[in-house]
Every structure is written in structure tokens, then in C-alpha cells.
Short mmCIF file of C-alpha atoms in Angstrom, two decimals:
data_model
loop_
_atom_site.label_atom_id
_atom_site.label_comp_id
_atom_site.label_asym_id
_atom_site.label_seq_id
_atom_site.Cartn_x
_atom_site.Cartn_y
_atom_site.Cartn_z
CA MET A 3 91.93 116.46 84.84
CA ARG A 4 89.05 118.73 85.55
CA ARG A 5 85.55 117.50 86.43
CA PHE A 6 82.77 119.62 84.96
CA ARG A 7 80.45 119.06 87.91
CA ASN A 8 80.41 120.08 91.55
CA ALA A 9 79.02 117.14 93.54
CA LYS A 10 81.52 114.34 94.06
CA ILE A 11 81.35 110.56 93.71
CA VAL A 12 82.54 108.09 96.37
CA ALA A 13 82.96 104.52 95.15
CA THR A 14 83.60 101.44 97.27
CA LEU A 15 86.28 99.01 96.11
CA GLY A 16 85.82 95.26 96.36
CA PRO A 17 85.96 92.02 94.37
CA SER A 18 84.51 93.67 91.25
CA SER A 19 86.92 96.60 91.38
CA SER A 20 90.22 95.43 92.79
CA THR A 21 92.45 95.49 89.72
CA LYS A 22 94.62 98.34 88.55
CA GLU A 23 92.73 98.53 85.27
CA THR A 24 89.28 98.71 86.87
CA ILE A 25 90.30 101.28 89.49
CA SER A 26 91.75 103.46 86.73
CA ALA A 27 88.56 103.06 84.71
CA LEU A 28 86.48 104.04 87.75
CA PHE A 29 88.51 107.20 88.21
CA TYR A 30 88.17 108.23 84.58
CA ALA A 31 84.44 107.46 84.75
CA GLY A 32 84.12 109.99 87.57
CA VAL A 33 85.24 108.70 90.99
CA ASP A 34 86.67 111.40 93.26
CA VAL A 35 86.98 109.37 96.47
CA PHE A 36 87.71 105.66 96.85
CA ARG A 37 86.22 103.88 99.88
CA LEU A 38 88.01 100.96 101.52
CA ASN A 39 85.44 98.96 103.48
CA PHE A 40 87.19 97.38 106.46
CA SER A 41 84.17 95.16 107.14
CA HIS A 42 85.63 92.99 104.39
CA GLY A 43 89.08 92.03 103.22
CA THR A 44 92.45 91.70 104.91
CA HIS A 45 95.01 94.36 105.68
CA ALA A 46 97.05 93.02 102.78
CA ASP A 47 94.05 93.49 100.46
CA HIS A 48 93.61 97.11 101.55
CA GLN A 49 97.35 97.76 101.29
CA GLU A 50 97.27 96.62 97.67
CA LEU A 51 94.26 98.80 96.84
CA TYR A 52 95.86 101.78 98.56
CA ASN A 53 99.05 101.35 96.53
CA ILE A 54 97.10 101.13 93.27
CA ILE A 55 95.21 104.36 94.07
CA ARG A 56 98.39 106.24 94.96
CA GLU A 57 100.06 105.04 91.77
CA LEU A 58 97.02 106.22 89.81
CA GLU A 59 97.16 109.56 91.63
CA LYS A 60 100.77 109.98 90.55
CA ASN A 61 99.95 109.12 86.93
CA VAL A 62 96.98 111.50 86.61
CA GLN A 63 98.67 114.22 88.72
CA ARG A 64 95.48 114.95 90.62
CA PRO A 65 94.92 114.40 94.37
CA ILE A 66 92.61 111.46 95.09
CA ALA A 67 90.92 110.98 98.47
CA ILE A 68 90.87 107.61 100.22
CA LEU A 69 88.17 106.90 102.80
CA MET A 70 88.58 104.00 105.21
CA ASP A 71 85.26 102.81 106.62
CA LEU A 72 85.51 101.09 109.99
CA GLN A 73 83.17 98.16 110.65
CA GLY A 74 82.05 99.24 114.11
CA PRO A 75 80.19 96.98 116.55
CA LYS A 76 78.14 94.29 114.84
CA LEU A 77 75.35 92.85 116.97
CA ARG A 78 74.53 89.36 115.76
CA VAL A 79 72.77 86.20 116.93
CA GLY A 80 74.77 82.99 117.25
CA THR A 81 74.52 79.85 115.13
CA PHE A 82 71.89 77.13 114.75
CA GLU A 83 72.09 73.33 114.78
CA SER A 84 70.80 73.22 111.20
CA GLY A 85 72.21 76.55 110.08
CA LYS A 86 68.80 78.25 110.01
CA ILE A 87 65.28 78.11 111.43
CA VAL A 88 61.83 79.34 110.49
CA LEU A 89 59.97 81.56 112.97
CA LYS A 90 56.19 81.86 112.99
CA ALA A 91 54.24 84.89 114.22
CA GLY A 92 52.89 84.32 117.72
CA GLN A 93 55.44 81.74 118.81
CA SER A 94 57.81 82.23 121.74
CA PHE A 95 61.52 82.64 121.08
CA ARG A 96 64.34 83.03 123.58
CA LEU A 97 67.63 84.89 123.27
CA ASP A 98 70.29 84.05 125.85
CA LEU A 99 73.99 83.97 126.68
CA ASP A 100 74.20 80.16 126.37
CA PRO A 101 76.86 79.57 123.65
CA THR A 102 75.42 76.20 122.51
CA LEU A 103 73.88 75.89 119.05
CA GLY A 104 70.39 77.34 118.67
CA ASN A 105 67.14 75.76 117.53
CA ALA A 106 63.56 76.80 116.79
CA GLU A 107 63.04 77.79 120.42
CA ARG A 108 66.21 79.71 121.32
CA VAL A 109 69.54 81.08 120.12
CA ASN A 110 72.66 82.59 121.63
CA LEU A 111 72.92 86.40 121.68
CA PRO A 112 76.54 87.11 122.70
CA HIS A 113 76.00 90.76 123.67
CA PRO A 114 75.42 91.36 127.41
CA GLU A 115 74.89 95.07 126.66
CA ILE A 116 71.56 94.26 125.00
CA PHE A 117 70.30 92.33 128.03
CA ALA A 118 71.12 95.35 130.19
CA ALA A 119 69.24 97.74 127.91
CA VAL A 120 65.96 95.97 127.10
CA THR A 121 62.57 96.91 128.57
CA PRO A 122 59.18 95.15 128.49
CA GLU A 123 57.30 95.38 125.18
CA MET A 124 60.42 96.64 123.40
CA ASP A 125 60.91 95.50 119.80
CA LEU A 126 64.05 93.69 118.66
CA LEU A 127 64.78 93.61 114.92
CA LEU A 128 66.63 90.73 113.28
CA ASP A 129 68.17 90.38 109.81
CA ASP A 130 67.92 94.07 108.79
CA GLY A 131 64.40 94.35 110.19
CA LYS A 132 62.92 91.41 108.30
CA LEU A 133 62.00 89.77 111.61
CA ARG A 134 60.48 91.57 114.59
CA LEU A 135 60.41 90.21 118.15
CA LYS A 136 58.58 91.80 121.10
CA VAL A 137 60.18 91.49 124.55
CA GLN A 138 57.94 89.78 127.13
CA ASN A 139 60.32 88.99 129.95
CA PHE A 140 64.05 89.32 130.55
CA GLY A 141 66.90 88.88 132.99
CA LYS A 142 70.63 89.48 133.04
CA ASP A 143 71.26 86.51 130.74
CA PHE A 144 68.01 85.90 128.82
CA ILE A 145 65.24 87.64 126.87
CA GLU A 146 61.88 85.96 126.28
CA THR A 147 60.10 87.29 123.19
CA ILE A 148 57.03 86.79 121.03
CA VAL A 149 57.63 86.60 117.26
CA MET A 150 55.67 89.34 115.50
CA THR A 151 56.53 88.53 111.86
CA ASP A 152 57.10 85.24 110.07
CA GLY A 153 60.47 84.59 108.52
CA GLU A 154 63.67 82.60 108.24
CA LEU A 155 66.58 83.27 110.59
CA SER A 156 70.02 81.93 109.77
CA ASN A 157 73.44 81.97 111.40
CA ARG A 158 74.91 85.28 112.63
CA LYS A 159 72.19 87.57 111.33
CA GLY A 160 72.21 91.10 112.67
CA VAL A 161 70.26 92.44 115.64
CA ASN A 162 69.00 96.00 116.00
CA VAL A 163 67.67 97.53 119.21
CA PRO A 164 65.70 100.60 118.12
CA GLY A 165 65.26 103.62 120.36
CA VAL A 166 67.92 102.61 122.89
CA MET A 167 71.34 104.04 123.67
CA LEU A 168 73.46 100.91 123.96
CA PRO A 169 76.49 101.10 126.29
CA ILE A 170 78.87 100.12 123.48
CA SER A 171 81.90 102.01 122.18
CA ALA A 172 81.84 102.92 118.47
CA LEU A 173 85.34 101.42 118.22
CA THR A 174 85.84 97.67 118.71
CA LYS A 175 89.18 95.89 119.10
CA LYS A 176 89.05 95.13 115.38
CA ASP A 177 88.38 98.80 114.61
CA LEU A 178 91.33 99.90 116.72
CA ALA A 179 93.65 97.54 114.85
CA ASP A 180 92.19 98.58 111.50
CA LEU A 181 92.44 102.27 112.39
CA ASP A 182 96.10 101.95 113.36
CA PHE A 183 96.78 100.17 110.07
CA GLY A 184 94.82 102.65 107.95
CA LEU A 185 96.52 105.65 109.52
CA SER A 186 99.91 104.05 108.93
CA LEU A 187 98.96 103.73 105.25
CA GLY A 188 97.96 107.38 105.06
CA VAL A 189 94.19 107.35 104.48
CA ASP A 190 92.62 110.79 104.20
CA TRP A 191 89.22 110.16 105.79
CA VAL A 192 88.03 107.75 108.50
CA ALA A 193 84.33 106.83 108.51
CA LEU A 194 83.23 106.03 112.04
CA SER A 195 80.36 103.54 112.31
CA PHE A 196 77.78 103.14 115.09
CA VAL A 197 77.99 106.76 116.25
CA GLN A 198 75.31 107.22 118.93
CA GLN A 199 76.45 110.31 120.80
CA PRO A 200 79.13 113.05 120.73
CA LYS A 201 81.54 111.23 123.04
CA ASP A 202 82.00 108.53 120.38
CA LEU A 203 83.73 111.17 118.26
CA THR A 204 85.78 112.47 121.17
CA GLU A 205 87.33 109.01 121.51
CA ALA A 206 88.10 108.88 117.77
CA HIS A 207 89.71 112.33 117.79
CA HIS A 208 91.93 111.27 120.69
CA LEU A 209 93.17 108.27 118.70
CA ILE A 210 93.50 109.86 115.27
CA LYS A 211 95.22 113.04 116.48
CA GLY A 212 94.59 114.96 113.26
CA ARG A 213 96.23 112.37 111.00
CA ALA A 214 92.99 112.01 109.00
CA LYS A 215 89.60 113.67 108.80
CA ILE A 216 86.71 112.04 110.66
CA MET A 217 83.40 111.30 108.97
CA ALA A 218 80.57 110.30 111.32
CA LYS A 219 78.19 107.75 109.84
CA LEU A 220 74.64 108.53 110.94
CA GLU A 221 73.06 105.09 110.98
CA LYS A 222 71.54 105.05 114.49
CA PRO A 223 68.37 107.07 115.17
CA MET A 224 69.79 108.00 118.60
CA ALA A 225 72.48 110.02 116.81
CA ILE A 226 69.86 112.32 115.29
CA GLN A 227 68.98 113.51 118.81
CA HIS A 228 72.55 114.87 119.05
CA LEU A 229 72.84 115.98 115.41
CA ASP A 230 74.30 119.46 115.89
CA GLU A 231 76.88 118.30 118.44
CA ILE A 232 77.94 115.38 116.24
CA ILE A 233 78.32 117.65 113.21
CA ASP A 234 80.35 120.09 115.29
CA LEU A 235 82.77 117.32 116.35
CA SER A 236 83.04 115.79 112.86
CA ASP A 237 84.88 116.86 109.73
CA GLY A 238 82.10 115.37 107.60
CA ILE A 239 78.88 113.37 107.81
CA MET A 240 77.63 110.27 105.99
CA VAL A 241 73.89 109.64 105.80
CA ALA A 242 73.81 105.83 106.03
CA ARG A 243 70.22 105.44 104.92
CA GLY A 244 70.13 101.66 104.77
CA ASP A 245 70.94 101.28 108.45
CA LEU A 246 68.75 104.22 109.45
CA GLY A 247 65.90 102.60 107.58
CA VAL A 248 66.12 99.42 109.64
CA GLU A 249 65.31 101.14 112.93
CA LEU A 250 63.12 103.92 111.54
CA PRO A 251 59.85 103.71 109.60
CA PRO A 252 60.73 104.17 105.92
CA GLU A 253 58.54 107.26 105.64
CA GLU A 254 60.77 109.07 108.17
CA VAL A 255 64.10 108.54 106.37
CA PRO A 256 63.66 111.13 103.55
CA SER A 257 62.87 113.99 105.92
CA ILE A 258 65.74 113.05 108.23
CA GLN A 259 68.06 112.92 105.21
CA LYS A 260 67.07 116.46 104.27
CA ARG A 261 67.44 117.62 107.86
CA ILE A 262 70.99 116.25 108.03
CA ILE A 263 71.95 117.78 104.69
CA ARG A 264 70.58 121.15 105.74
CA ALA A 265 72.44 121.07 109.06
CA CYS A 266 75.73 120.13 107.35
CA ARG A 267 75.38 122.88 104.77
CA LEU A 268 74.70 125.36 107.57
CA ALA A 269 77.86 124.20 109.36
CA GLY A 270 79.94 124.11 106.18
CA LYS A 271 80.80 120.42 106.67
CA PRO A 272 80.87 117.91 103.78
CA VAL A 273 77.85 115.59 103.68
CA VAL A 274 77.65 112.29 101.79
CA VAL A 275 74.43 110.44 100.97
CA ALA A 276 75.00 106.69 100.87
CA THR A 277 73.34 103.27 100.51
CA GLN A 278 71.28 101.73 97.71
CA MET A 279 71.54 104.75 95.42
CA LEU A 280 71.81 102.64 92.24
CA ASP A 281 71.14 99.28 93.89
CA SER A 282 69.65 97.59 90.83
CA MET A 283 72.96 98.12 88.99
CA ILE A 284 74.50 95.37 91.10
CA HIS A 285 72.89 93.06 88.54
CA ALA A 286 71.62 95.34 85.75
CA PRO A 287 73.49 97.64 83.32
CA SER A 288 71.19 100.60 84.01
CA PRO A 289 69.37 101.93 87.09
CA THR A 290 65.66 102.21 87.66
CA ARG A 291 64.06 105.61 87.10
CA ALA A 292 63.34 105.78 90.84
CA GLU A 293 67.05 105.32 91.60
CA ALA A 294 68.02 108.03 89.12
CA SER A 295 65.53 110.33 90.84
CA ASP A 296 66.98 109.40 94.24
CA VAL A 297 70.47 110.47 93.16
CA ALA A 298 69.06 113.62 91.57
CA THR A 299 67.16 114.55 94.73
CA ALA A 300 70.37 114.45 96.77
CA ILE A 301 72.08 116.70 94.21
CA TYR A 302 69.18 119.18 94.18
CA ASP A 303 69.53 119.30 97.99
CA GLY A 304 73.16 120.37 97.58
CA VAL A 305 75.06 117.37 98.98
CA ASP A 306 78.82 117.28 98.65
CA ALA A 307 78.94 113.68 97.48
CA VAL A 308 76.91 110.58 96.68
CA MET A 309 78.24 107.10 97.30
CA LEU A 310 78.20 103.71 95.63
CA SER A 311 78.57 100.63 97.84
CA ALA A 312 77.88 97.15 96.46
CA GLU A 313 77.26 98.69 93.02
CA SER A 314 80.98 99.30 92.58
CA ALA A 315 82.40 96.80 95.10
CA SER A 316 80.69 93.56 94.09
CA GLY A 317 78.29 94.46 91.28
CA GLN A 318 78.52 93.35 87.69
CA TYR A 319 78.70 96.89 86.28
CA PRO A 320 80.96 99.02 88.53
CA VAL A 321 82.27 101.39 85.85
CA GLU A 322 78.84 101.82 84.29
CA ALA A 323 77.37 102.68 87.71
CA VAL A 324 79.92 105.45 88.21
CA SER A 325 79.43 106.74 84.68
CA ILE A 326 75.65 106.92 85.04
CA MET A 327 75.91 108.56 88.46
CA SER A 328 78.24 111.20 86.99
CA ARG A 329 75.82 111.82 84.12
CA ILE A 330 72.90 112.25 86.52
CA ILE A 331 74.86 114.77 88.60
CA THR A 332 75.93 116.73 85.54
CA LYS A 333 72.42 116.84 84.12
CA VAL A 334 70.93 118.06 87.41
CA GLU A 335 73.56 120.76 87.84
CA GLN A 336 72.77 122.06 84.35
CA ASP A 337 69.09 122.43 85.24
CA PRO A 338 68.11 126.08 85.95
CA ILE A 339 65.87 124.79 88.75
CA TYR A 340 68.96 123.37 90.47
CA ARG A 341 70.55 126.80 90.75
CA GLN A 342 67.28 128.26 92.00
CA MET A 343 67.04 125.59 94.70
CA ILE A 344 70.68 126.01 95.74
CA ASP A 345 70.30 129.80 95.97
CA ALA A 346 67.05 129.52 97.90
CA SER A 347 68.58 127.14 100.44
CA ARG A 348 71.81 129.08 100.95
CA THR A 349 72.48 129.89 104.59
CA LYS A 350 73.41 133.35 105.81
CA PRO A 351 77.12 133.93 106.47
CA GLU A 352 78.28 134.03 110.05
CA HIS A 353 79.47 137.34 111.49
CA THR A 354 83.15 136.68 110.84
CA VAL A 355 85.73 138.16 108.48
CA ALA A 356 86.21 134.77 106.78
CA ASP A 357 82.50 134.39 106.06
CA ALA A 358 82.23 138.00 104.87
CA ILE A 359 85.11 137.45 102.45
CA THR A 360 83.78 134.19 101.00
CA SER A 361 80.22 135.50 100.73
CA SER A 362 81.52 138.58 98.93
CA ALA A 363 83.57 136.40 96.58
CA ARG A 364 80.44 134.56 95.48
CA GLN A 365 78.50 137.78 94.94
CA ILE A 366 81.32 139.40 92.98
CA ALA A 367 81.72 136.26 90.87
CA GLU A 368 78.05 136.43 89.92
CA THR A 369 78.26 140.17 89.13
CA ILE A 370 81.32 140.25 86.86
CA ASN A 371 81.25 136.74 85.37
CA VAL A 372 84.32 135.27 87.05
CA SER A 373 85.81 132.08 85.60
CA ALA A 374 86.97 130.65 88.93
CA ILE A 375 87.23 131.35 92.63
CA VAL A 376 90.78 130.48 93.65
CA THR A 377 91.27 129.68 97.33
CA PHE A 378 94.70 129.51 98.92
CA THR A 379 94.39 127.24 101.92
CA ASP A 380 96.62 125.49 104.40
CA SER A 381 94.09 123.55 106.43
CA GLY A 382 91.30 123.50 103.83
CA LEU A 383 89.06 125.86 105.80
CA THR A 384 89.18 128.68 103.23
CA THR A 385 87.98 126.23 100.56
CA LEU A 386 85.29 124.83 102.85
CA LYS A 387 84.02 128.37 103.42
CA ALA A 388 83.87 128.93 99.66
CA ALA A 389 82.07 125.63 99.08
CA ARG A 390 79.52 126.49 101.78
CA GLU A 391 78.40 129.36 99.54
CA ARG A 392 77.73 126.94 96.65
CA PRO A 393 78.91 129.52 94.04
CA GLU A 394 78.17 129.31 90.33
CA SER A 395 81.89 129.68 89.56
CA PRO A 396 84.11 126.62 90.07
CA ILE A 397 86.42 126.52 93.09
CA LEU A 398 90.12 126.01 92.48
CA ALA A 399 91.79 125.11 95.77
CA LEU A 400 95.56 125.67 95.97
CA THR A 401 97.44 124.29 98.95
CA PRO A 402 101.04 123.45 99.88
CA ARG A 403 99.86 120.56 102.07
CA LEU A 404 99.40 117.16 100.44
CA SER A 405 97.04 116.04 103.22
CA THR A 406 94.77 119.02 102.53
CA ALA A 407 94.90 118.47 98.76
CA ARG A 408 93.81 114.86 99.31
CA MET A 409 91.05 115.79 101.75
CA LEU A 410 89.32 118.28 99.45
CA PRO A 411 88.08 115.86 96.72
CA MET A 412 85.26 115.12 99.20
CA VAL A 413 84.14 118.76 99.10
CA TRP A 414 81.49 120.22 96.78
CA GLY A 415 82.99 122.04 93.80
CA ALA A 416 86.59 121.88 95.01
CA HIS A 417 89.35 121.06 92.53
CA SER A 418 92.54 120.81 94.58
CA VAL A 419 96.06 121.43 93.29
CA LEU A 420 99.27 121.00 95.27
CA THR A 421 101.50 124.09 95.10
CA GLN A 422 104.76 125.24 96.60
CA GLU A 423 104.94 127.34 99.76
CA LEU A 424 104.32 131.00 98.92
CA GLN A 425 106.05 133.94 100.58
CA THR A 426 104.45 137.04 99.06
CA PHE A 427 101.06 138.25 97.91
CA ALA A 428 102.46 138.87 94.40
CA GLN A 429 103.51 135.21 94.20
CA MET A 430 100.01 134.19 95.21
CA VAL A 431 98.44 136.18 92.37
CA ASP A 432 100.90 134.82 89.81
CA VAL A 433 100.38 131.21 90.90
CA ALA A 434 96.58 131.65 90.98
CA CYS A 435 96.47 133.00 87.43
CA GLU A 436 98.91 130.45 86.06
CA THR A 437 97.15 127.50 87.69
CA ALA A 438 93.68 128.67 86.64
CA TYR A 439 94.98 128.77 83.07
CA THR A 440 96.91 125.47 83.05
CA GLU A 441 94.11 123.59 84.84
CA GLN A 442 91.64 124.87 82.19
CA PHE A 443 89.55 126.97 84.57
CA ALA A 444 90.26 130.27 82.82
CA LYS A 445 91.46 131.66 79.52
CA ILE A 446 93.66 134.66 78.86
CA ASP A 447 91.93 137.93 79.89
CA ASP A 448 89.42 136.09 82.10
CA ASN A 449 88.67 137.38 85.58
CA ILE A 450 89.36 135.20 88.61
CA ILE A 451 88.77 135.86 92.31
CA ILE A 452 91.45 135.01 94.85
CA THR A 453 90.74 134.46 98.54
CA ALA A 454 93.38 133.69 101.14
CA GLY A 455 94.52 134.32 104.67
CA VAL A 456 97.46 136.45 105.70
CA PRO A 457 99.83 135.68 107.28
CA PHE A 458 100.28 132.64 105.04
CA GLY A 459 99.96 129.27 106.75
CA SER A 460 97.59 130.46 109.45
CA SER A 461 94.54 128.23 109.70
CA GLY A 462 91.10 129.76 109.32
CA ALA A 463 92.30 133.33 108.77
CA THR A 464 90.63 134.10 105.42
CA ASN A 465 90.95 137.87 105.21
CA ILE A 466 91.94 138.78 101.62
CA LEU A 467 89.89 139.02 98.43
CA ARG A 468 91.48 140.01 95.13
CA VAL A 469 90.10 140.15 91.58
CA ALA A 470 92.81 139.35 89.04
CA VAL A 471 92.99 139.08 85.27
CA VAL A 472 94.70 136.09 83.67
CA THR A 473 97.39 137.42 81.34
CA THR A 474 100.22 135.97 79.30
CA GLN A 475 102.70 137.44 81.80
CA ASN A 476 101.43 135.14 84.60
#
């Protein structure tokens, strides 16, 4: 099954998409990566979804990536005597460590880290920024505030502390248990929430030990201050715009999104744009024109993937949302302006043999009308290098490692195929030509380009480029 587009689709599974039939329909509609959101559901629920995806993968004979998304720390207020209160601008409101039920004057805030981090006149945001409180006075167990915006506050609504590095690990006890379970299942990617600084990723690497790829979710403005270091320590990046938009003015989010995409493309790391992409399709069978433009903008910027959250997890039209997203991507990629923008934003290759080879492969492909660029890869790095070039020719990634084949569906333009271990260069050419033909990337007498690293199995050693002709003998 070949996709005739380069950007990938990540879809979240949930109540609206938990059956074998719906998951299959989502895949055929265009899903490349399925997201398991560990903020919801039990381990048994995720086990069942995982099994369905792997059964589907076996039936379609195409590697499918599974992304587990860890919940991360959730800062929330406590509960109220009546379940909710109404706050008026100008009134006083107290947050404290007292666990008793709250009222219109105070509520429990069970997070000592926040009390240690606040400063006078700091803003606290409640319920995704709908309510804003300004700190007037504080101690080790209380914060006195003035309400700045009217609104209703109900049980366990979220709290954001903008502009502050909170002394909280990105991995909670729940996350550690979930991570251990997800790795035992065999997930391909782990999305790490609440990343504030590079050391959050160091901890995750120590725990994961290479058993899955790590995707840092950029949802805290503090993370942007360490963007390059976080990208360097990650295998991929997710632009979590909804959470970023709570702590940042909305006018700043688009430029930060573009900055992140640019930095990831420069580093050759997959980047996913997420949150509210087709939000109206939770309840409507078609998106707004603004949402279609939002998806298109991300594609014009050259992202590796775009993601659906509630649209596919709990919405009324999960398959339609995927289908429309796929159509938007395809239409954009057929636009001549898209290719102009991709070429104009291409980064210069680094001064390495691997970059010289992959850059040359793209240029040769454009010169002699190549049907496919075939990358032989063990770790996936050769394919990532090819994708960084954003070539016009499709990328056919051949690998003997199942983990690599399942990782690559997250990568722009990469169509991964599991192959046997190869011993000779002649075998490599034969397998490249045969696979390009059987996977419908090339016809007889078409040119293909082959890139690989010798000796075989060595990670990151791309040092061979070969132009081959697909013949009946292959």
C-alpha cells in the first residue's frame, strides 16, 4: 500500500475509534501513525488497541508506527463544596495546601512546587487560561491573589504558571508505570509531555535505553529557550500548540511554530504539528476553511506529520477527518508553489560524507527523472538524511530491522519495507530494483537511485550512491 503524498498523518485512538473496523478504516483513509493517549484509558484498553494495530499491520503488510503519549505532570486545583464557583474580577482568592473542600474564597492547590516558584505580581492561569489570577502575597503554603477575569471554576481544573521553570520532573509515577507497560508492548515512539529543559530528555533516555524513539512535546514556553538542545536530545518534536497557546499570547504561537519546524528541518529530525487542526470536525462532517488553511500552512512549511487528537479519538467523524486531512495534504503537495517553498527553505548539507551523498542523490534525481530514491538503512539515519533534503522523488526505505521499519512512518516521504539481511552490494541493487517495482514506485526501465552505507549494518555510514535501471532480470 503506497501513499501518494509525503507528509504523514498521526491519529489518536479513543472511544470513537476503538474497534477493529474503525481502526482499519482510519488506516485506509490515510493514517500512518496511531497515537495511544495514556492520559485516558487503562492498560488493558491500550493493550487491546495495540493488538488490533499489529493485526492490521500484518494484514496490510506495511509497517505501522505506534506512538504512546505520556500524560506528564498535571497541575490542578482541588475540589469545591458545590462542585464549582464563580469568580468575579477584582475579588480576592486564595490557593493553599489545605486539603478541605474549597469555596468562593479559597481552594486547595496540591502542588508545593508552585508555592516555591511564585513571585509577586505573577499571573496564574486556570482552566486553560480562561481565568487569570495575579499573585499579591504568598508563603510556603498559601498564595493570595486578585482575580483578573470573571469566570466559572470547577473541580480539578488545570493550573498554568507561565514564564517559570517549575522544579518538577517530566515523568510522574503514573508516567513511569505507563512507560514500562508501553515499552513491554513494543511501542515505536514515546511522546514526552511537560518538557522544560534538556535534562528532562536525559532522564527519559536513561529509562528507555533505545527501546523506542523519543518525541519531545513542546508545550511549555520555557522549552523554547532550550530549543536546539532539546531537538539535539530528541528523535522527534511535537508542536503542542494548544498548550503553548495557554501560556503564550496567541499572536506568538504561529511564529514559534515556524521557528520549531525550521530548526527540526535543519537538524533532520521529524516534526509533528498537533492540536485543534480540524477541531470543528469533532461535531461537524467538514472542517472550516480556516482549519483547512491551518493544515495546509503546516504542509507548505515542510512538516513531517500533522496530528488529529479529539477529532479521531472522540469526535463524531473520525474517518472523515482523516480523509479530509489526507486530501488537503495531497492537494498542497501538488501545488507548484509548494515545491518552490520547499526548495527555498532547504538547508545546506553539513560537511559530511553522508550529507554529500544524500544531497547529491536529490540533485541527480531531479536531473535524470528518477522514479525513487531507495535508502538501505539499519538505524533509519540514511532515510532521515534523504528526507531532510525533501526530494521530489519518493523515498523507499529498505531495512532489515523491524523497529526501524516501524519508526519511519513518522518521517516525511518515507515508505518503509522490511527486507532480509544483505551480504553483498549486488544483492542490494537487486533487492532495490525488485522492491521499487513490486511496491509500485518504478516501472521496467525506470531509473532509481540507491544510497547505503558500507559496511552493511553500520549506523550513520551513508557512503554509497548508485543509479540503477529496473529490469526484468531483477
